[in-house]
Short mmCIF file of C-alpha atoms (C1' of nucleotides) in Angstrom, two decimals:
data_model
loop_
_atom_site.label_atom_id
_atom_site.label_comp_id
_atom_site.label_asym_id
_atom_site.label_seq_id
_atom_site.Cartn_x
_atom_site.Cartn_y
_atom_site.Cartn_z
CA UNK O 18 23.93 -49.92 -34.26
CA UNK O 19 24.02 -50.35 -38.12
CA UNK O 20 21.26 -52.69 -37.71
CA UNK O 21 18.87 -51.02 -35.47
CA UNK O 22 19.13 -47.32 -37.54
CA UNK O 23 18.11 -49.79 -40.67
CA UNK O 24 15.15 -51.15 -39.42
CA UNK O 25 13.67 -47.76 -38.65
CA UNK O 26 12.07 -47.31 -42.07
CA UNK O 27 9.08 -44.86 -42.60
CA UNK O 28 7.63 -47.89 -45.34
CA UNK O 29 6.77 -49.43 -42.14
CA UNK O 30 3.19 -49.12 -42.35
CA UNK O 31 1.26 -47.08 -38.98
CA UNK O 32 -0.42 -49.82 -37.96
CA UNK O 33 2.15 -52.28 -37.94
CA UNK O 34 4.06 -49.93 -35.88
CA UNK O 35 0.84 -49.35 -33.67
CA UNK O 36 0.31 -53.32 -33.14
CA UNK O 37 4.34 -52.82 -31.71
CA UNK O 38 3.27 -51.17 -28.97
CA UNK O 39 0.45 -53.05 -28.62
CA UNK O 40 2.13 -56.45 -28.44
CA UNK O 41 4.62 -54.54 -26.07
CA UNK O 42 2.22 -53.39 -23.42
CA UNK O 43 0.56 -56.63 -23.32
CA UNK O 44 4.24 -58.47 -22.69
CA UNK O 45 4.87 -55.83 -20.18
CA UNK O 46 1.85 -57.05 -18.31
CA UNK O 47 2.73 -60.77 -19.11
CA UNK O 48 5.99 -60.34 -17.51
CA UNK O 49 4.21 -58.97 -14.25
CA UNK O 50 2.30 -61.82 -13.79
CA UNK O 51 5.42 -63.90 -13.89
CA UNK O 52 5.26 -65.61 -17.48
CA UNK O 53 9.01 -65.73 -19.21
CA UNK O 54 7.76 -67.01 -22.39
CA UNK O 55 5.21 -67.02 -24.63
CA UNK O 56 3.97 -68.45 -27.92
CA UNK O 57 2.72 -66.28 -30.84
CA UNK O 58 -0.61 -67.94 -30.59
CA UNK O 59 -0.72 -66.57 -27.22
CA UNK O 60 -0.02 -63.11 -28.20
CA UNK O 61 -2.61 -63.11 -31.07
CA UNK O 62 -5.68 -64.54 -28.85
CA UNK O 63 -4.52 -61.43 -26.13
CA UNK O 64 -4.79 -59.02 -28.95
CA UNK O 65 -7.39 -60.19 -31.16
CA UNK O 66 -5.42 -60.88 -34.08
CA UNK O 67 -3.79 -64.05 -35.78
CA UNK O 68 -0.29 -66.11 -34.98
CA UNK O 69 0.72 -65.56 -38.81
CA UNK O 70 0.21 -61.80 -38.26
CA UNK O 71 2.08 -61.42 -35.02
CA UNK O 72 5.02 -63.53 -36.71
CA UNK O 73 4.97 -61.48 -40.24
CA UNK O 74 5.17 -57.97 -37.72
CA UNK O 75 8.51 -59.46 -35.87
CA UNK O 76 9.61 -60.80 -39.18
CA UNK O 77 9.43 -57.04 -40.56
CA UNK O 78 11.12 -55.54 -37.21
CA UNK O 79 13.56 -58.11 -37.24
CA UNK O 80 12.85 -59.53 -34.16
CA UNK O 81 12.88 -63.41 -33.71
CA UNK O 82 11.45 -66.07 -31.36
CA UNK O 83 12.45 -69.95 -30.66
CA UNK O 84 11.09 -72.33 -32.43
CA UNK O 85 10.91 -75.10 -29.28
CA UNK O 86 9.80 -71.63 -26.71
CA UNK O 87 8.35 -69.31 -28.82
CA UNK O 88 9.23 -65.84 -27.37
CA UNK O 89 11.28 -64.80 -23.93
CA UNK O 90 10.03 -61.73 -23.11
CA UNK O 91 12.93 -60.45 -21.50
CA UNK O 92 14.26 -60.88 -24.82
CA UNK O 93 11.39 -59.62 -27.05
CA UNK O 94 10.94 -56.29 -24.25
CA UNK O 95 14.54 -55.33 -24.70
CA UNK O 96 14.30 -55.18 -28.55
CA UNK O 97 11.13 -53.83 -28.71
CA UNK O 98 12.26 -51.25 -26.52
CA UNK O 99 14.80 -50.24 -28.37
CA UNK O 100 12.90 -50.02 -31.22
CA UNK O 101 10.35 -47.75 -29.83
CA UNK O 102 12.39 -45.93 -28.14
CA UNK O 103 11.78 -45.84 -24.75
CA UNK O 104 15.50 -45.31 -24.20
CA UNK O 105 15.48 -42.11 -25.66
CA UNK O 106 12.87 -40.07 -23.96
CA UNK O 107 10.50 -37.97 -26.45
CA UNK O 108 9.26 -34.80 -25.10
CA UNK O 109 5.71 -33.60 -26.30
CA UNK O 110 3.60 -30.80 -25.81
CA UNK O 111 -0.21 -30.22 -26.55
CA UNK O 112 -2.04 -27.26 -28.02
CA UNK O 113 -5.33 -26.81 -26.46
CA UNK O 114 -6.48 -27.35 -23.50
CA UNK O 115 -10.02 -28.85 -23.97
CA UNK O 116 -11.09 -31.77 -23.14
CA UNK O 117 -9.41 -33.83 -25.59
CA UNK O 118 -6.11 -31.96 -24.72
CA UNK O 119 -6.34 -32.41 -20.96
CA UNK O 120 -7.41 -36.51 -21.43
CA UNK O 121 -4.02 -36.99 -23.68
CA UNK O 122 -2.51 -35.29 -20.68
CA UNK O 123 -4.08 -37.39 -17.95
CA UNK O 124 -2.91 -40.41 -19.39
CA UNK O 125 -0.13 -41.78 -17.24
CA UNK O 126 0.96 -44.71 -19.13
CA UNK O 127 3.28 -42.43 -21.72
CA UNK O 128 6.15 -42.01 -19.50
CA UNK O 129 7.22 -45.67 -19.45
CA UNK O 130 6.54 -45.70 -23.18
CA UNK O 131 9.61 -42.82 -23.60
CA UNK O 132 6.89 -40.40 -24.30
CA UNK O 133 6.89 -36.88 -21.92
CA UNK O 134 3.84 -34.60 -22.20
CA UNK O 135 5.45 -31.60 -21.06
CA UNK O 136 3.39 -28.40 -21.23
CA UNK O 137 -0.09 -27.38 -22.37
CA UNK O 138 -0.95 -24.36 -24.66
CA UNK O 139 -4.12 -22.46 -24.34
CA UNK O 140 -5.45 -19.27 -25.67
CA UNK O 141 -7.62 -18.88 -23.14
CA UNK O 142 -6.08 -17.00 -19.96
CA UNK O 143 -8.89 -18.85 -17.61
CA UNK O 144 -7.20 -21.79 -18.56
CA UNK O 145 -3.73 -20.93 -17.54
CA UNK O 146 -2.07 -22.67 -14.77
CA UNK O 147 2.12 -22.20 -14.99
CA UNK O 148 2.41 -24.52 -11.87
CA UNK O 149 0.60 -27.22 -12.65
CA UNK O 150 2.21 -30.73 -13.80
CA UNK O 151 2.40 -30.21 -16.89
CA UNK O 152 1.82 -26.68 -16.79
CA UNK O 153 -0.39 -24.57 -18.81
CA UNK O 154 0.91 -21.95 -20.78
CA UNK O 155 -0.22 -18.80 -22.99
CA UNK O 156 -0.16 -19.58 -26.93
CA UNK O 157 1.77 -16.59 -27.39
CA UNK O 158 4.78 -18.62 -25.40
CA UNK O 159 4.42 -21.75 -28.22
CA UNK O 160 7.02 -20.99 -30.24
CA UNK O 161 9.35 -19.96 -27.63
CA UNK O 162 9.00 -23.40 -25.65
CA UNK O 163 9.50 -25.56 -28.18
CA UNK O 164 13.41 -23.97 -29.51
CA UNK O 165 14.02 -23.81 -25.66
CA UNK O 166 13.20 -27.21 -24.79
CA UNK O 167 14.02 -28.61 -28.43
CA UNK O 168 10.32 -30.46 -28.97
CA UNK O 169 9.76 -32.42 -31.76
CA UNK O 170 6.02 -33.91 -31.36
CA UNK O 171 3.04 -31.59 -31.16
CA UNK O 172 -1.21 -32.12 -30.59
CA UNK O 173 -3.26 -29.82 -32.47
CA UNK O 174 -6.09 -30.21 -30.25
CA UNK O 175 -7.96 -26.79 -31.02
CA UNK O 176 -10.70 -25.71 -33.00
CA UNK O 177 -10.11 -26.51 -36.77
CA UNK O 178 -9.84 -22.95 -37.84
CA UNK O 179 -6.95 -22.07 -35.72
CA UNK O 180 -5.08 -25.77 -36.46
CA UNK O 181 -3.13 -24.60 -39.56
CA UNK O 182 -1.46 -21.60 -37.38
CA UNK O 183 -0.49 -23.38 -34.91
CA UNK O 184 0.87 -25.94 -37.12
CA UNK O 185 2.68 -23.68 -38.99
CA UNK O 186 3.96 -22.41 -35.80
CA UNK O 187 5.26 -25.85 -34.57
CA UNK O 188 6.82 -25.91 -37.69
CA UNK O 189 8.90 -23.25 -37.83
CA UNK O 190 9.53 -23.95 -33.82
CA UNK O 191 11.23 -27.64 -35.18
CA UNK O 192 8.48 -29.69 -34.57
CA UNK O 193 8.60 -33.05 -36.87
CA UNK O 194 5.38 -34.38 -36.23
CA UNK O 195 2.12 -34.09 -34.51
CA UNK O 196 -1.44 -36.00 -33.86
CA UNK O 197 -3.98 -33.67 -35.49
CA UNK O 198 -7.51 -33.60 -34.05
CA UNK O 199 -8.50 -30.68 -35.82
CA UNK O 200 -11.16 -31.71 -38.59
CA UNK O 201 -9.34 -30.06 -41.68
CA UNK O 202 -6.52 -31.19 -43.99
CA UNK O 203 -3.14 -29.40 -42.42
CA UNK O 204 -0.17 -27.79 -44.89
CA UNK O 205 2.99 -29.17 -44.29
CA UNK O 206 6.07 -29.83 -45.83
CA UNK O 207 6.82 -33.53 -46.89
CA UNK O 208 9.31 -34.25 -44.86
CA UNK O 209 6.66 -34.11 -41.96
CA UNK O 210 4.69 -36.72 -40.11
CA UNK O 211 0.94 -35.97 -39.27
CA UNK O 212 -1.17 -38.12 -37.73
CA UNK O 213 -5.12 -37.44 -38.51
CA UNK O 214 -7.48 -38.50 -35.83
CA UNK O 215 -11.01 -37.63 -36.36
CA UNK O 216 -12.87 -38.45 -33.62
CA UNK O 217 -16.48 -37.57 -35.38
CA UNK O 218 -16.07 -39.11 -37.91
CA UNK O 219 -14.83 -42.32 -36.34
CA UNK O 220 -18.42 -41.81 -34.46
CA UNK O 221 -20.04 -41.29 -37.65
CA UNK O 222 -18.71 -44.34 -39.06
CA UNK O 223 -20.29 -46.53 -36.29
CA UNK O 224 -23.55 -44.85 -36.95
CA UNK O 225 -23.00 -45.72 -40.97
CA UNK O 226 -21.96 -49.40 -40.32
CA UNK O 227 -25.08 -50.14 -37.54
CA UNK O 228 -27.28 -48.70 -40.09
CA UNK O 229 -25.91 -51.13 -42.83
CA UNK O 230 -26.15 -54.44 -40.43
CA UNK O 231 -29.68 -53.82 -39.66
CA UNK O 232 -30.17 -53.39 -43.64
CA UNK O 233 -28.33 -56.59 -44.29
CA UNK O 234 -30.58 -58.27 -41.73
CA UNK O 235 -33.80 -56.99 -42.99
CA UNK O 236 -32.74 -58.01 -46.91
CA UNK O 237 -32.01 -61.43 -45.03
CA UNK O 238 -35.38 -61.75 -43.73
CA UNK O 239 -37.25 -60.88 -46.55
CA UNK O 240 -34.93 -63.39 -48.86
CA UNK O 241 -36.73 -65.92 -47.02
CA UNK G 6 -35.53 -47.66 -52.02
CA UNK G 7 -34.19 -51.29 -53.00
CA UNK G 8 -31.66 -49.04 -54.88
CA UNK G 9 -30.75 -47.78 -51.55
CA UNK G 10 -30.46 -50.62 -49.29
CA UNK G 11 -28.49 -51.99 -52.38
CA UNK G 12 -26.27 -49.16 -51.46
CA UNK G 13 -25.75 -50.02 -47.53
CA UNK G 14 -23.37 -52.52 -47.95
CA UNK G 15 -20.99 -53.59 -45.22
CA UNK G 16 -18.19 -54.49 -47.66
CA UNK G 17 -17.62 -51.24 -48.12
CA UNK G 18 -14.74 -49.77 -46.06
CA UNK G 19 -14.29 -47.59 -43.28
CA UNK G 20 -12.28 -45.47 -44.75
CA UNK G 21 -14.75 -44.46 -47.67
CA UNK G 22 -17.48 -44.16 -45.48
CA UNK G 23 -15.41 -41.47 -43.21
CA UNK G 24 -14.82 -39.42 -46.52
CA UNK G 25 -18.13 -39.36 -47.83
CA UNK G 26 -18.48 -37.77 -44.44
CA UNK G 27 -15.85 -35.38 -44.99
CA UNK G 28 -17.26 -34.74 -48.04
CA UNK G 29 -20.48 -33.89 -47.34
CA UNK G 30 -19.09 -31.66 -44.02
CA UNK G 31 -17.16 -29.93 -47.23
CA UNK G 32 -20.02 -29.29 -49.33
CA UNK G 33 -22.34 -28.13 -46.17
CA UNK G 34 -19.93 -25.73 -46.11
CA UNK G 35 -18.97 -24.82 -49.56
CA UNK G 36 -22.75 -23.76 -49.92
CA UNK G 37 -23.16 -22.00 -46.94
CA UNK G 38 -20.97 -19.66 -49.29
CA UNK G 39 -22.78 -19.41 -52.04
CA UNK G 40 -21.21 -22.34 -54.20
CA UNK G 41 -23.53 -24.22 -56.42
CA UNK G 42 -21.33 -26.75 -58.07
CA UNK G 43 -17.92 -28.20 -57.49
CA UNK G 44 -15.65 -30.27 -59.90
CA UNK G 45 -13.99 -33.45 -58.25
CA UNK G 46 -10.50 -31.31 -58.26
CA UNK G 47 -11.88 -29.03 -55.76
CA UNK G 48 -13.11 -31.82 -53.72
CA UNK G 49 -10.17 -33.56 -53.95
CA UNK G 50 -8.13 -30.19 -53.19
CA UNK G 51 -10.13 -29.29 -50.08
CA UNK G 52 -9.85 -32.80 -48.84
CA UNK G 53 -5.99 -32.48 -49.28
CA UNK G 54 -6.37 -36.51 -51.66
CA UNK G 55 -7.27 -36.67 -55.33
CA UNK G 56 -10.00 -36.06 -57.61
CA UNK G 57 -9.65 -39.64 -58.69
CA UNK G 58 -10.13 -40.95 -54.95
CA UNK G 59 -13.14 -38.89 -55.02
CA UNK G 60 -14.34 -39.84 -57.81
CA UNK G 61 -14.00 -43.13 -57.30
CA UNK G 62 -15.83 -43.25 -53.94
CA UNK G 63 -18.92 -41.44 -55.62
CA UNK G 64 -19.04 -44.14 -58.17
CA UNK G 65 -18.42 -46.37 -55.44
CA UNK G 66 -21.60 -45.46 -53.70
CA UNK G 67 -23.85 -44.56 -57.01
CA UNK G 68 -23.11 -40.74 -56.97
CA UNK G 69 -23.03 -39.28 -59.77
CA UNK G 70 -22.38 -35.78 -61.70
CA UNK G 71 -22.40 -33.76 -64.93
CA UNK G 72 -19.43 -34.00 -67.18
CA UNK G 73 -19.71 -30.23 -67.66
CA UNK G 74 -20.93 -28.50 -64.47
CA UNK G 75 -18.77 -31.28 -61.94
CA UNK G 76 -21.31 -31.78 -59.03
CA UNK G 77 -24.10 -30.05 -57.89
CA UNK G 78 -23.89 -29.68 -54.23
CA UNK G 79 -28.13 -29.55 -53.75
CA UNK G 80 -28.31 -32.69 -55.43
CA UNK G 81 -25.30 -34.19 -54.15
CA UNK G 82 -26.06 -33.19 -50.11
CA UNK G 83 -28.98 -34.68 -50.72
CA UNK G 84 -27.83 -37.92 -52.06
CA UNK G 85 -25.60 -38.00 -49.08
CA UNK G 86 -27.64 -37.57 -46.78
CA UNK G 87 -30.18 -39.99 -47.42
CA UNK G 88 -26.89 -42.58 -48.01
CA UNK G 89 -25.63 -41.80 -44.47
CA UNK G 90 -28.89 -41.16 -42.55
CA UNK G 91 -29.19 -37.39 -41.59
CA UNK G 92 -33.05 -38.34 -42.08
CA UNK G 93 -34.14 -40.71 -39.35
CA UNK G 94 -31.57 -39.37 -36.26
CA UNK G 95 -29.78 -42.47 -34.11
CA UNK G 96 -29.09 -42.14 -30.85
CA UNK G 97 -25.89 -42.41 -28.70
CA UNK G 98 -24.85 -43.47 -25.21
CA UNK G 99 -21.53 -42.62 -23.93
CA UNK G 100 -20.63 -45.14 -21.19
CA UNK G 101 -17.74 -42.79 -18.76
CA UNK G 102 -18.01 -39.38 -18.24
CA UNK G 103 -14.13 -38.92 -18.51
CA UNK G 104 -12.64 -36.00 -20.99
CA UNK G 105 -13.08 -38.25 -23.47
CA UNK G 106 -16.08 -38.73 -23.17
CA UNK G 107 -17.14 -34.94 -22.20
CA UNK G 108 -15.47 -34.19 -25.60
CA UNK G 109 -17.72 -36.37 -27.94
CA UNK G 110 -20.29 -35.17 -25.38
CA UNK G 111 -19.93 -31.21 -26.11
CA UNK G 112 -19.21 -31.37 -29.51
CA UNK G 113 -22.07 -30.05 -31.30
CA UNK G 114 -21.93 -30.74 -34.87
CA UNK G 115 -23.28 -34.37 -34.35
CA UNK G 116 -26.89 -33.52 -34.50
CA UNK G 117 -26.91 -32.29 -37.77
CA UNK G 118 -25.53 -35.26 -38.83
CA UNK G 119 -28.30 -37.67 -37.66
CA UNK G 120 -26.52 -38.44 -34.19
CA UNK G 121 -27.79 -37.77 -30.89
CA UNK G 122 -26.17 -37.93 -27.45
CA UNK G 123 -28.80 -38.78 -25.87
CA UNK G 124 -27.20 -39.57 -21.90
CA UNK G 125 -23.89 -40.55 -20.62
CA UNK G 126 -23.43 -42.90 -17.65
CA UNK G 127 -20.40 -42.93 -15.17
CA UNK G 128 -19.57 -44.96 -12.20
CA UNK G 129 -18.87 -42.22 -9.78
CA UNK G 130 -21.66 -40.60 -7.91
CA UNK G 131 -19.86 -37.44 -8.05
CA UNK G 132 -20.60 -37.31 -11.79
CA UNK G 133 -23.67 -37.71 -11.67
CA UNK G 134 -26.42 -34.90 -13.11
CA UNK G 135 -29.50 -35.85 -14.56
CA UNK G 136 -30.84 -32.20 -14.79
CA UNK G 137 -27.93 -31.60 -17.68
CA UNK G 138 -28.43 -31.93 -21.19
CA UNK G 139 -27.42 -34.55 -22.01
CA UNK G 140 -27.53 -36.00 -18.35
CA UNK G 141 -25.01 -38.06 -16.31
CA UNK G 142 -27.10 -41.27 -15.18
CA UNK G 143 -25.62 -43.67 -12.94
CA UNK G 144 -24.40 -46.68 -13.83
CA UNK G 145 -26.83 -48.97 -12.74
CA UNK G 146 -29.21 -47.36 -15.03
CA UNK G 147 -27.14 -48.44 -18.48
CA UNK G 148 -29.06 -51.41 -19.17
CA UNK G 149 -32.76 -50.14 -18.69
CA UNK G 150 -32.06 -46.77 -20.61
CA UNK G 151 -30.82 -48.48 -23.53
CA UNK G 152 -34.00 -51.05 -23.68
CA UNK G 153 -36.19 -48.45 -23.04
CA UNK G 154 -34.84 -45.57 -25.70
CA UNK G 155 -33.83 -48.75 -28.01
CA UNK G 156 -30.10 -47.23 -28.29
CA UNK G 157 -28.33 -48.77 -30.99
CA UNK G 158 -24.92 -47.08 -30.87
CA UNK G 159 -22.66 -46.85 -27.54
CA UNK G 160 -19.49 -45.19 -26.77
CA UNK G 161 -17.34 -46.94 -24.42
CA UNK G 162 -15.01 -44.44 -22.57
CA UNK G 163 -14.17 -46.29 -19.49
CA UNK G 164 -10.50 -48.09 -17.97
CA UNK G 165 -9.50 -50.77 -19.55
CA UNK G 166 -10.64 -53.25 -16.76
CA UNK G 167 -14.62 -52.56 -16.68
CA UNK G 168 -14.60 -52.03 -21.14
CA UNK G 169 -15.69 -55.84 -21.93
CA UNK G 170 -18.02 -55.35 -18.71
CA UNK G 171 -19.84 -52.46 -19.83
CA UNK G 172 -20.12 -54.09 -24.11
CA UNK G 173 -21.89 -56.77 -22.02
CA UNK G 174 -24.71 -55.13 -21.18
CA UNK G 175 -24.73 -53.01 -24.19
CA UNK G 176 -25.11 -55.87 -26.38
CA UNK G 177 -27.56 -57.82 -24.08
CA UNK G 178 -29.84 -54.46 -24.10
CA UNK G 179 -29.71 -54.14 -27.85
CA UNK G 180 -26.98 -51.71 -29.19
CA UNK G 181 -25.39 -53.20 -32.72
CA UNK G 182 -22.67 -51.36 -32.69
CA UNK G 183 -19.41 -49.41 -30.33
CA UNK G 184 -17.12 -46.78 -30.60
CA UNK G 185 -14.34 -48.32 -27.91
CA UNK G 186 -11.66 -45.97 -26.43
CA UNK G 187 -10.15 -48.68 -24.25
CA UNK G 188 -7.01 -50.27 -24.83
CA UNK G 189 -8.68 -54.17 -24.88
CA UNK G 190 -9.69 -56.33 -28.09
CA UNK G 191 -13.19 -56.67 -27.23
CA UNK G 192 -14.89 -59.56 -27.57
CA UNK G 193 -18.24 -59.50 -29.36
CA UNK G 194 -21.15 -61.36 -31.69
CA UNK G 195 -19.59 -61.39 -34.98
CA UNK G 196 -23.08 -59.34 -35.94
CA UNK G 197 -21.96 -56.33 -33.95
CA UNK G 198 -19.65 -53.54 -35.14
CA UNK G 199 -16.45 -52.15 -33.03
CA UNK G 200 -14.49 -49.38 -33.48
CA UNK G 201 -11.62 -49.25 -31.39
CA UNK G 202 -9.51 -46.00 -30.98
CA UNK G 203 -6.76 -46.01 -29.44
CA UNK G 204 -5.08 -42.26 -28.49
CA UNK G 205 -2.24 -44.05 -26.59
CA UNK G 206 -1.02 -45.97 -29.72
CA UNK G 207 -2.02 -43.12 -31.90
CA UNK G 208 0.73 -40.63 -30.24
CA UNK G 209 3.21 -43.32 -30.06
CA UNK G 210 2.86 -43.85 -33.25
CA UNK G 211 4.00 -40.10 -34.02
CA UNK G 212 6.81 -40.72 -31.77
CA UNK G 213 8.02 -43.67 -33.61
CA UNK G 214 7.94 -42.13 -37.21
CA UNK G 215 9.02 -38.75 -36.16
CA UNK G 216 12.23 -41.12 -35.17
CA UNK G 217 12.32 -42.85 -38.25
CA UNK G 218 12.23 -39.00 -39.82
CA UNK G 219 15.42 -38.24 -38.16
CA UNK G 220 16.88 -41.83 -38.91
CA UNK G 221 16.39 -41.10 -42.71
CA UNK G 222 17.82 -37.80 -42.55
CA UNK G 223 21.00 -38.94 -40.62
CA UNK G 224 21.37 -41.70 -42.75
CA UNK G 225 21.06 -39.28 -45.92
CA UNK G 226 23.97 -36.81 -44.27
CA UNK G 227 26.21 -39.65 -43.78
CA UNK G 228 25.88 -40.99 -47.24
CA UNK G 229 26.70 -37.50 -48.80
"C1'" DT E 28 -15.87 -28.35 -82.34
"C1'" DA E 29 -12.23 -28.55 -78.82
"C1'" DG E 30 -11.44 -28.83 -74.19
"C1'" DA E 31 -12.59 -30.28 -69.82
"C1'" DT E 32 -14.56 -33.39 -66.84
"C1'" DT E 33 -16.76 -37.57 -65.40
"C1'" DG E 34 -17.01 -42.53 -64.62
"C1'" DT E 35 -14.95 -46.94 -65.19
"C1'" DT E 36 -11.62 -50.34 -66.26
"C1'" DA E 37 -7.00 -51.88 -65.63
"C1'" DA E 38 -2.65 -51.61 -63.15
"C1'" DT E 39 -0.31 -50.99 -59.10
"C1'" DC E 40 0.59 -50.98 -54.49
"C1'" DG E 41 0.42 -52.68 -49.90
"C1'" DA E 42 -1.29 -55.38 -46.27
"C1'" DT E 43 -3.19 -59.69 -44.67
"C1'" DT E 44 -3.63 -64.56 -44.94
"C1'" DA E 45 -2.32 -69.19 -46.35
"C1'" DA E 46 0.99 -72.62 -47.11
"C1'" DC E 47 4.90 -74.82 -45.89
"C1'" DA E 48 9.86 -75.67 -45.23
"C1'" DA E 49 13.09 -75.44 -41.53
"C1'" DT E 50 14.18 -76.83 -37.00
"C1'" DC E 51 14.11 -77.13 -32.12
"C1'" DT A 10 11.96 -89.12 -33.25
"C1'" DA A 11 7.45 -86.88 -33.68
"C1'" DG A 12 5.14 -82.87 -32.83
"C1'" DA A 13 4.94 -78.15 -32.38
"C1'" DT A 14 6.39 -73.80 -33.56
"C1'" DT A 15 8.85 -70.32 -36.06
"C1'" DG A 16 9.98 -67.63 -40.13
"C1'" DT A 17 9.39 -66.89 -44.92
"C1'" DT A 18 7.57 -67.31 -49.46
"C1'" DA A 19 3.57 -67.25 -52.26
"C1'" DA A 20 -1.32 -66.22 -52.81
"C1'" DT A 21 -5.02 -63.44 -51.88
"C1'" DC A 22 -7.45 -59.58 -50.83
"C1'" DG A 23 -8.53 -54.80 -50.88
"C1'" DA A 24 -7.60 -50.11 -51.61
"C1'" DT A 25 -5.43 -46.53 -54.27
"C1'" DT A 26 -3.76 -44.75 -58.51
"C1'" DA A 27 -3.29 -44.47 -63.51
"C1'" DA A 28 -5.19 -44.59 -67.94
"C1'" DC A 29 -8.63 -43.56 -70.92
"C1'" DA A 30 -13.13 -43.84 -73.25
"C1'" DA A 31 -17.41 -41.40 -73.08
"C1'" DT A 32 -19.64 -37.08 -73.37
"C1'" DC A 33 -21.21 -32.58 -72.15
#
DNA sequence: TAGATTGTTAATCGATTAACAATC
DNA sequence: TAGATTGTTAATCGATTAACAATC
């Protein structure tokens, strides 16, 4: 028990913790097609990465392989499950209803990751529906929900100039973290985790980086 | 102009390149207000980093200022601009007409930025609406519409199983570069730029430090 | 001028990659 | 055993931060 609470360390860097899961769902889907073991080579060509970086991420978790088998994924699930958490079911809910909102709520895969989406907020009454699975509830009920059904994970997935409110709602309600889509930089104290995900500019970037590879090709042409 | 193509450099990182974005989003709206000029503190300040980090990723891309009067937004915006291409507008295709890919879809600051949605394409025939602006083509169509527009940047917002399907014809029609939702490492020519996001991992992520929060914090009480 | 600010160089930090010893 | 694989240490790479000279 000891060792497990020490290995959950916020120094652990996001996407190290990201390539957990991802390393995870791909064993999951291993293990359905009947494979027991596997070798970190394997792991890295299924994910796109390298064998030394699959073995440095289990070397920082803690978890270890066989150096004649490489990894039984029984094994490697079990840990990695604990680690994650799927044990411990996390309950979530998601501020806005948009599209964004309601494709984070779609997603089925969460609920065998420990992760519940359990409610919706919206502002906008058209939107409400207190029957659906989740539901959808008022904004006005927010803060309420969360004490009663002690959340601690929030989406800000509404317009940036009502994020901070509702942040600072969540806050106060005993949220501990959330995944911010909301293009502005959120207040919050330090002892809380947010999670920035700018979908424009992620587009934006794309745009930047095609326009520099067709630059790098024309200076290539002309060199000769 | 060889000082700008000596500026479009592919070394430079993703992560810049997103906050000269922000940056320039900042200063749109900064003068919109009336501001002229803007010292790298209030940059820094509205961008919740540091005036050094913006500093830094001015010099970084040849943007300069006035050791008295900070920045001049004019003269800055238009620096920007021409760096990241509001000039000659690039078109997108968004590949799944899913709520992630209605969101990109309706969100309307891209075309101020030099990006155009120019269709979407989906698989189901109930989707379907060419009438709409931007329409919803079939499938089918993917291939010619991209030769015949010459597309160079795609969105791919489809499951998992038909992702590497869909890149295929993207990159045998001409686009240089993807913004991928799906949860698969792509494979791709290694002159082609992907951008995978992955929502799944990026909530899970929350999950797992809002854990390692409470970890901390126990571990803190029990030391006292 | 004195003070404030920029722009750059150097130092630090952190993550990835390479090298390799241990060992099954 | 010989070969293959893990796990770790060291080297490299890249980005952020600190320090500070230049200068308006």
């Amino acid at each position: 028990m000891g060792i497990v609470k020490e290995r959950y360390k916020m120094k652990f860097a996001k996407l190290s913790v990201m390539r957990l899961f991802q390393y995870k769902d791909f064993l999951i889907r291993a293990k359905s097609i009947g494979i027991k073991n596997l070798f970190s080579d394997d792991l890295a060509e299924a994910m796109g990465t390298t064998s030394t970086q699959v073995r440095k991420d289990f070397s920082l978790f803690g978890l270890s392989g066989n150096k004649r088998a490489g990894y039984n994924i029984d094994d490697l699930l079990e840990q990695l499950n604990e680690l994650l958490g799927k044990n411990e079911k996390q309950r979530v809910v998601i501020v806005g209803a948009g599209n964004i909102g309601r494709a984070l709520m779609k997603y089925s895969g969460f609920y065998k990751e420990g992760l519940e989406i359990v409610a919706l907020f919206d502002s906008d009454i058209n939107n409400y529906n207190a029957s659906a699975n989740p539901p959808v509830l008022p904004l006005e009920s927010l803060y309420e929900f969360i004490c009663k059904y002690k959340i601690e994970i929030g989406v800000i997935a509404v317009p940036y100039h009502a994020a901070q409110q509702v942040l600072d709602i969540m806050i106060l309600a005993g949220i501990k973290g959330v995944m911010n889509f909301a293009p502005i930089a959120l207040k919050s104290p330090k002892d809380f985790y947010i999670n920035d995900v700018n979908l424009k500019l992620e587009l934006e970037s794309v745009a930047y980086f095609v326009k520099a590879l067709k630059m790098e090709q024309e200076e290539q042409t002309n060199d000769v």
